[in-house]
Amino acid sequence: MIKAVTGTKDILPADIPRWKYLEETVERVFKNFNYKEIRTPIFEETAIFARGIGEETDIVGKEMYTFTDRSDTSLTLKPEMTAAVVRAYNEHALGAQQPLVKLFYLSPMFRQERPQAGRFRQFHQFGAEAIGSKSPLLDAEMIQMSYEILKSLELKNLTVKINSLGTPETRENYKKLLKIFLEDKKNKLSEDSRRRFETNILRIFDSKVESDQKIIKDAPKLIDHLDDESKKDFEVVKDQLKKSGIPFVIDSALVRGLDYYTKLTFEIDSGSVGAQTALCGGGRYDLLIETLGGKPTPATGFAAGIERILLACENEKSFSIPEPSIDVYLIRIDNELESFVSELAGKLRKENLSVDFDYLQRSVKAQMREANKMKAKYVFFIGGDEYKAGMMNIKNMSTGEEEKISLESIREFVAKINQR
Ligand code: AMP
């Protein structure tokens, strides 16, 4: 038997109600904040991500699904959405129609990571991007939205972590300080961190190696070397979070994997999902629009992992979904009425009822079992003397009440069901 590719997962019918509930929650919160949905292609030219995310990141360096198509173009399955949204923003000049463009998305993503609990090769994210304003209120809005979604899903064990990376100049100056600090400790760093020392020194903070962690613990902190503007903006974000009752901690090691972040970065972690604790992350990326060929435009956004959030919900038993049911199950008492039953099902479906019946010529008892399994609200019995008299028996499955109605008055009965 051929199985699904490692790191990918089927979302089976039994899982769908939880996904739908999450998607509806996400869409409701985004609508309340006036974000409009955008959908972009599954693949893009590789340059969008290579340039947008940065060559020195794990995503671009080792995780992208990149292939050459028949016309020798290098294409990549999208590993994240921000670069793709910015490509669309630039291409369609969305900023010309509106100075501030607020977008949200729900989409599959692809990264060739080592699969483990909460980490897949095809996974799904929802997220938002607000392009066109420097206001730190929008940075706070990203945290408010993601926090509100997670709270609406009744999650409890959450930690909001925030940090500021400052402006590009601040960061360059800070990198020099960090380099001086690490210079004589360089040989004790892991191989990965030694490489990052040369290529992208800030990313040493992302290292999970314990000996690296020990060394960088005492390094100077970027948050203590911010420029005035970044400092002021950071205060505004903190103030807004306090006013909205969102608890947070400042995590000076939160540099995040991607090159394009400036000023605020944040992450929301869950204590309920094992090793991969981040449910969502984001921040400001004032340089990306220009990097991808647009006019310099400030922007901020976040992305959240759906599988990981659902895992947290499952582990916390945070919300429950009513079992799926149908309105009517038609039970055929006489086998020769098969075609009549099918026709009646068609009529009822046109009245907007969910209806099913037996296609396997099963006994009345087996049909009744099926009706119970499907949690039918009503069962219609068709056949016998009633049918000959132009009638049928109807059973209300929640009260157990039965009534006889004429086949002609079915519309009125349906109207009654629809009202409930
Ligand atoms: P990132 O785009 O790396 O900042 O990721 C944002 C969120 O997407 C993370 O917090 C995770 O919840 C989720 N995520 C990232 N990578 C994966 C993955 N390989 N499998 C499942 N979820 C992921």
PDB file of C-alpha atoms and ligand atoms in Angstrom, residues 59 79-80 111 113 118-125 256 258 261 267-268 277-282 303-309, ligand 1:
ATOM      1  CA  ILE A  59      13.885  28.028   5.766  1.00  0.00           C
ATOM      2  CA  PRO A  79       7.113  27.920   3.119  1.00  0.00           C
ATOM      3  CA  GLU A  80       5.432  31.010   4.607  1.00  0.00           C
ATOM      4  CA  ARG A 111       8.891  23.033   4.749  1.00  0.00           C
ATOM      5  CA  GLU A 113      11.803  19.860   8.371  1.00  0.00           C
ATOM      6  CA  GLY A 118       3.707  19.560  16.099  1.00  0.00           C
ATOM      7  CA  ARG A 119       6.090  19.786  13.157  1.00  0.00           C
ATOM      8  CA  PHE A 120       5.056  18.716   9.677  1.00  0.00           C
ATOM      9  CA  ARG A 121       6.232  19.120   6.103  1.00  0.00           C
ATOM     10  CA  GLN A 122       2.842  20.255   4.902  1.00  0.00           C
ATOM     11  CA  PHE A 123       1.090  22.248   7.602  1.00  0.00           C
ATOM     12  CA  HIS A 124      -1.434  25.074   7.706  1.00  0.00           C
ATOM     13  CA  GLN A 125      -1.185  28.620   8.877  1.00  0.00           C
ATOM     14  CA  ARG A 256      13.061  34.966  15.234  1.00  0.00           C
ATOM     15  CA  LEU A 258      13.676  35.510   9.449  1.00  0.00           C
ATOM     16  CA  TYR A 261      11.968  41.749  10.917  1.00  0.00           C
ATOM     17  CA  GLU A 267       5.604  34.920  19.806  1.00  0.00           C
ATOM     18  CA  ILE A 268       2.795  33.200  21.694  1.00  0.00           C
ATOM     19  CA  THR A 277       5.913  25.448  21.956  1.00  0.00           C
ATOM     20  CA  ALA A 278       5.321  28.332  19.537  1.00  0.00           C
ATOM     21  CA  LEU A 279       1.703  28.611  18.408  1.00  0.00           C
ATOM     22  CA  CYS A 280       2.257  31.813  16.525  1.00  0.00           C
ATOM     23  CA  GLY A 281       4.800  34.492  15.840  1.00  0.00           C
ATOM     24  CA  GLY A 282       5.194  37.715  13.998  1.00  0.00           C
ATOM     25  CA  ALA A 303       1.430  33.712  11.334  1.00  0.00           C
ATOM     26  CA  ALA A 304      -0.016  30.901  13.450  1.00  0.00           C
ATOM     27  CA  GLY A 305       0.202  27.136  12.994  1.00  0.00           C
ATOM     28  CA  ILE A 306      -3.199  25.451  12.866  1.00  0.00           C
ATOM     29  CA  GLU A 307      -2.047  21.864  13.587  1.00  0.00           C
ATOM     30  CA  ARG A 308      -0.160  23.035  16.656  1.00  0.00           C
ATOM     31  CA  ILE A 309      -3.082  25.093  17.941  1.00  0.00           C
TER      32      ILE A 309
HETATM   33  P1  AMP B   1       6.988  30.783  11.445  1.00  0.00           P
HETATM   34  O1  AMP B   1       6.440  31.116  10.083  1.00  0.00           O
HETATM   35  O2  AMP B   1       8.180  29.867  11.396  1.00  0.00           O
HETATM   36  O3  AMP B   1       7.139  31.955  12.332  1.00  0.00           O
HETATM   37  O4  AMP B   1       5.875  29.886  12.120  1.00  0.00           O
HETATM   38  C1  AMP B   1       4.664  30.388  12.597  1.00  0.00           C
HETATM   39  C2  AMP B   1       3.893  29.260  13.216  1.00  0.00           C
HETATM   40  O5  AMP B   1       3.639  28.242  12.243  1.00  0.00           O
HETATM   41  C3  AMP B   1       4.665  28.523  14.307  1.00  0.00           C
HETATM   42  O6  AMP B   1       4.489  29.172  15.514  1.00  0.00           O
HETATM   43  C4  AMP B   1       4.007  27.164  14.289  1.00  0.00           C
HETATM   44  O7  AMP B   1       2.810  27.166  15.027  1.00  0.00           O
HETATM   45  C5  AMP B   1       3.690  26.972  12.838  1.00  0.00           C
HETATM   46  N1  AMP B   1       4.720  26.131  12.179  1.00  0.00           N
HETATM   47  C6  AMP B   1       5.912  26.512  11.677  1.00  0.00           C
HETATM   48  N2  AMP B   1       6.558  25.493  11.127  1.00  0.00           N
HETATM   49  C7  AMP B   1       5.757  24.406  11.274  1.00  0.00           C
HETATM   50  C8  AMP B   1       5.845  23.022  10.915  1.00  0.00           C
HETATM   51  N3  AMP B   1       6.906  22.540  10.253  1.00  0.00           N
HETATM   52  N4  AMP B   1       4.819  22.210  11.235  1.00  0.00           N
HETATM   53  C9  AMP B   1       3.733  22.681  11.879  1.00  0.00           C
HETATM   54  N5  AMP B   1       3.584  23.973  12.237  1.00  0.00           N
HETATM   55  C10 AMP B   1       4.583  24.816  11.951  1.00  0.00           C
END
